Amino acid sequence: MTRTLRAAAWMFLCAVLLAGCAIPPRTPTPAGVQAWNGRLAPTVDGQASQSFTAGFELKGAPEAGELTLTNPLGGTVAVLAWAPGNATLRSGGKVREFPSVEALAQEATGAPIPLAALSHWLSGKPRPVAGWEADVTQVAEGRLRARRNAPPPAADLRVLFER
C-alpha cells in the first residue's frame, strides 16, 4: 500500500470513528411543553445490576410524557412514553406495552422511579409520592435528589439537569 493510500485510509477510519461519537441533535420541544435534559443516576441498594448512569431528556407532564435515556456517546438506549391508559418502552428496535407508568419505569430502569412526579420535582415542586422523599432545595442549581425508603429495597435517584 502506498503512503498516500495508507494516509487516506487512516483519515477515513478517523472520520468514521469521530462520526460514531457524535451526539445526535435534540428534538425541538413544542412551545408550552416542559422539557429537561441532563444525567440521571438511579441506585437500588444491594442490586448493582440495577444501578446506572444515563443521559436523559424528559418532555411533557405527569399525565403524559416521554423520557429518552442515552448512553455516554449520545445513542438512544430507551424511550419511555406514557399517556392516560398507555405506557410503552421502545428499546433495541422493540416496542413493549405496560399496564402502568410505574410498571414501565420499573422494567426500563430497574428502579421504581416515580415518572409521574419527576417533572414536578424538576420544577422545584415537592410532590409527595408514597415511600419517596425528594430534596428539591437545589433545583435552581440543576440538582435533584430523591430517596425511596419504603418498600425495600431502598433506592436513590440523583439528577443533574438543565431546562
mmCIF file of C-alpha atoms in Angstrom:
data_model
loop_
_atom_site.group_PDB
_atom_site.id
_atom_site.type_symbol
_atom_site.label_atom_id
_atom_site.label_comp_id
_atom_site.label_asym_id
_atom_site.label_seq_id
_atom_site.Cartn_x
_atom_site.Cartn_y
_atom_site.Cartn_z
ATOM 1 C CA MET A 1 0.000 0.000 0.000
ATOM 2 C CA THR A 2 1.424 3.363 -0.927
ATOM 3 C CA ARG A 3 1.982 6.039 1.662
ATOM 4 C CA THR A 4 -0.759 8.276 0.184
ATOM 5 C CA LEU A 5 -3.293 5.451 0.124
ATOM 6 C CA ARG A 6 -2.400 4.485 3.710
ATOM 7 C CA ALA A 7 -2.858 8.107 4.851
ATOM 8 C CA ALA A 8 -6.235 8.322 3.077
ATOM 9 C CA ALA A 9 -7.375 5.060 4.695
ATOM 10 C CA TRP A 10 -6.247 6.343 8.105
ATOM 11 C CA MET A 11 -8.145 9.626 7.642
ATOM 12 C CA PHE A 12 -11.267 7.734 6.564
ATOM 13 C CA LEU A 13 -11.064 5.494 9.654
ATOM 14 C CA CYS A 14 -10.672 8.545 11.917
ATOM 15 C CA ALA A 15 -13.667 10.240 10.293
ATOM 16 C CA VAL A 16 -15.813 7.127 10.793
ATOM 17 C CA LEU A 17 -14.783 6.858 14.444
ATOM 18 C CA LEU A 18 -15.500 10.540 15.097
ATOM 19 C CA ALA A 19 -18.880 10.268 13.412
ATOM 20 C CA GLY A 20 -19.700 7.371 15.742
ATOM 21 C CA CYS A 21 -19.015 9.620 18.735
ATOM 22 C CA ALA A 22 -21.202 12.447 17.507
ATOM 23 C CA ILE A 23 -24.151 13.287 19.736
ATOM 24 C CA PRO A 24 -27.390 13.483 17.791
ATOM 25 C CA PRO A 25 -29.200 16.819 17.990
ATOM 26 C CA ARG A 26 -32.040 17.108 20.460
ATOM 27 C CA THR A 27 -35.537 17.092 19.094
ATOM 28 C CA PRO A 28 -37.095 20.563 19.317
ATOM 29 C CA THR A 29 -39.643 20.870 22.107
ATOM 30 C CA PRO A 30 -43.025 22.293 21.079
ATOM 31 C CA ALA A 31 -43.998 25.605 22.674
ATOM 32 C CA GLY A 32 -45.704 25.199 26.029
ATOM 33 C CA VAL A 33 -44.258 21.734 26.694
ATOM 34 C CA GLN A 34 -41.925 21.389 29.673
ATOM 35 C CA ALA A 35 -38.556 19.784 28.941
ATOM 36 C CA TRP A 36 -35.412 18.941 30.866
ATOM 37 C CA ASN A 37 -32.176 17.210 29.922
ATOM 38 C CA GLY A 38 -29.062 16.096 31.737
ATOM 39 C CA ARG A 39 -27.844 12.983 33.524
ATOM 40 C CA LEU A 40 -29.612 10.737 35.971
ATOM 41 C CA ALA A 41 -28.280 8.013 38.223
ATOM 42 C CA PRO A 42 -30.725 5.658 39.942
ATOM 43 C CA THR A 43 -29.266 3.267 42.526
ATOM 44 C CA VAL A 44 -31.079 0.381 44.177
ATOM 45 C CA ASP A 45 -29.458 -0.742 47.437
ATOM 46 C CA GLY A 46 -27.867 -4.166 47.210
ATOM 47 C CA GLN A 47 -28.557 -4.500 43.489
ATOM 48 C CA ALA A 48 -25.564 -3.297 41.490
ATOM 49 C CA SER A 49 -27.187 -4.556 38.275
ATOM 50 C CA GLN A 50 -29.995 -2.042 38.782
ATOM 51 C CA SER A 51 -27.709 0.958 39.228
ATOM 52 C CA PHE A 52 -26.600 3.006 36.236
ATOM 53 C CA THR A 53 -25.931 6.484 34.921
ATOM 54 C CA ALA A 54 -27.531 7.732 31.715
ATOM 55 C CA GLY A 55 -28.168 10.889 29.799
ATOM 56 C CA PHE A 56 -31.815 11.831 29.655
ATOM 57 C CA GLU A 57 -34.321 14.118 28.016
ATOM 58 C CA LEU A 58 -37.721 14.432 29.676
ATOM 59 C CA LYS A 59 -40.615 16.114 27.888
ATOM 60 C CA GLY A 60 -44.200 16.516 28.925
ATOM 61 C CA ALA A 61 -46.147 16.391 32.146
ATOM 62 C CA PRO A 62 -47.054 13.872 34.848
ATOM 63 C CA GLU A 63 -50.083 12.617 32.929
ATOM 64 C CA ALA A 64 -48.385 12.346 29.512
ATOM 65 C CA GLY A 65 -44.706 12.489 28.707
ATOM 66 C CA GLU A 66 -41.617 10.953 27.215
ATOM 67 C CA LEU A 67 -38.273 10.081 28.806
ATOM 68 C CA THR A 68 -35.378 9.304 26.475
ATOM 69 C CA LEU A 69 -32.344 7.582 28.008
ATOM 70 C CA THR A 70 -28.995 7.798 26.222
ATOM 71 C CA ASN A 71 -25.592 6.154 26.594
ATOM 72 C CA PRO A 72 -22.360 8.140 27.155
ATOM 73 C CA LEU A 73 -21.887 8.523 23.384
ATOM 74 C CA GLY A 74 -25.367 10.017 22.974
ATOM 75 C CA GLY A 75 -27.003 6.976 21.410
ATOM 76 C CA THR A 76 -30.585 6.272 22.442
ATOM 77 C CA VAL A 77 -30.870 3.300 24.786
ATOM 78 C CA ALA A 78 -34.590 3.507 25.508
ATOM 79 C CA VAL A 79 -37.612 5.765 25.093
ATOM 80 C CA LEU A 80 -40.294 5.575 27.759
ATOM 81 C CA ALA A 81 -43.620 7.176 26.822
ATOM 82 C CA TRP A 82 -46.831 7.445 28.788
ATOM 83 C CA ALA A 83 -50.288 8.891 28.429
ATOM 84 C CA PRO A 84 -53.608 8.063 30.084
ATOM 85 C CA GLY A 85 -54.179 4.323 29.602
ATOM 86 C CA ASN A 86 -50.898 3.853 27.711
ATOM 87 C CA ALA A 87 -47.287 3.157 28.756
ATOM 88 C CA THR A 88 -44.681 1.983 26.226
ATOM 89 C CA LEU A 89 -40.983 1.203 26.121
ATOM 90 C CA ARG A 90 -39.050 1.446 22.847
ATOM 91 C CA SER A 91 -35.651 -0.216 23.110
ATOM 92 C CA GLY A 92 -33.493 -2.336 20.848
ATOM 93 C CA GLY A 93 -35.904 -1.984 17.937
ATOM 94 C CA LYS A 94 -38.775 -3.416 20.001
ATOM 95 C CA VAL A 95 -41.869 -1.775 21.467
ATOM 96 C CA ARG A 96 -43.364 -3.157 24.675
ATOM 97 C CA GLU A 97 -46.539 -2.028 26.408
ATOM 98 C CA PHE A 98 -47.133 -1.897 30.170
ATOM 99 C CA PRO A 99 -50.258 -1.616 32.321
ATOM 100 C CA SER A 100 -48.981 1.479 34.153
ATOM 101 C CA VAL A 101 -46.273 4.139 34.127
ATOM 102 C CA GLU A 102 -44.926 2.613 37.363
ATOM 103 C CA ALA A 103 -44.501 -0.822 35.749
ATOM 104 C CA LEU A 104 -42.876 0.859 32.736
ATOM 105 C CA ALA A 105 -40.328 2.686 34.912
ATOM 106 C CA GLN A 106 -39.507 -0.442 36.915
ATOM 107 C CA GLU A 107 -38.918 -2.528 33.797
ATOM 108 C CA ALA A 108 -36.950 0.102 31.889
ATOM 109 C CA THR A 109 -34.647 1.310 34.654
ATOM 110 C CA GLY A 110 -34.696 -1.493 37.207
ATOM 111 C CA ALA A 111 -35.642 1.130 39.778
ATOM 112 C CA PRO A 112 -39.135 2.264 40.769
ATOM 113 C CA ILE A 113 -38.586 5.845 39.576
ATOM 114 C CA PRO A 114 -41.832 7.817 40.017
ATOM 115 C CA LEU A 115 -42.005 9.217 36.480
ATOM 116 C CA ALA A 116 -45.309 10.953 37.150
ATOM 117 C CA ALA A 117 -43.690 13.020 39.944
ATOM 118 C CA LEU A 118 -40.365 13.659 38.210
ATOM 119 C CA SER A 119 -41.495 16.713 36.229
ATOM 120 C CA HIS A 120 -42.925 18.256 39.420
ATOM 121 C CA TRP A 121 -39.657 17.648 41.266
ATOM 122 C CA LEU A 122 -37.567 19.054 38.406
ATOM 123 C CA SER A 123 -39.777 22.156 38.556
ATOM 124 C CA GLY A 124 -38.943 22.510 42.252
ATOM 125 C CA LYS A 125 -42.356 21.365 43.466
ATOM 126 C CA PRO A 126 -42.137 18.780 46.268
ATOM 127 C CA ARG A 127 -44.925 16.481 45.084
ATOM 128 C CA PRO A 128 -45.469 13.703 47.652
ATOM 129 C CA VAL A 129 -45.012 10.122 46.489
ATOM 130 C CA ALA A 130 -45.567 7.199 48.873
ATOM 131 C CA GLY A 131 -42.210 5.958 50.163
ATOM 132 C CA TRP A 132 -40.164 8.700 48.427
ATOM 133 C CA GLU A 133 -38.567 11.864 49.795
ATOM 134 C CA ALA A 134 -37.471 14.410 47.191
ATOM 135 C CA ASP A 135 -34.970 17.141 48.036
ATOM 136 C CA VAL A 136 -35.846 19.992 45.677
ATOM 137 C CA THR A 137 -33.741 22.625 47.512
ATOM 138 C CA GLN A 138 -31.037 22.581 44.800
ATOM 139 C CA VAL A 139 -33.292 22.556 41.736
ATOM 140 C CA ALA A 140 -32.299 26.151 40.913
ATOM 141 C CA GLU A 141 -28.695 24.880 40.585
ATOM 142 C CA GLY A 142 -29.805 21.977 38.350
ATOM 143 C CA ARG A 143 -29.628 19.248 41.008
ATOM 144 C CA LEU A 144 -32.261 16.922 42.349
ATOM 145 C CA ARG A 145 -32.020 14.041 44.770
ATOM 146 C CA ALA A 146 -34.837 11.703 45.733
ATOM 147 C CA ARG A 147 -34.680 8.720 48.050
ATOM 148 C CA ARG A 148 -37.111 5.837 48.428
ATOM 149 C CA ASN A 149 -37.140 4.246 51.873
ATOM 150 C CA ALA A 150 -40.182 2.000 51.577
ATOM 151 C CA PRO A 151 -40.873 -0.581 50.420
ATOM 152 C CA PRO A 152 -37.444 -2.266 50.441
ATOM 153 C CA PRO A 153 -35.026 -2.245 48.800
ATOM 154 C CA ALA A 154 -34.163 1.424 49.282
ATOM 155 C CA ALA A 155 -33.492 3.413 46.113
ATOM 156 C CA ASP A 156 -31.696 6.694 45.421
ATOM 157 C CA LEU A 157 -32.118 8.950 42.402
ATOM 158 C CA ARG A 158 -29.618 11.700 41.618
ATOM 159 C CA VAL A 159 -30.248 14.069 38.716
ATOM 160 C CA LEU A 160 -28.092 16.821 37.186
ATOM 161 C CA PHE A 161 -30.129 18.791 34.678
ATOM 162 C CA GLU A 162 -30.871 21.939 32.758
ATOM 163 C CA ARG A 163 -34.129 23.243 31.357
#
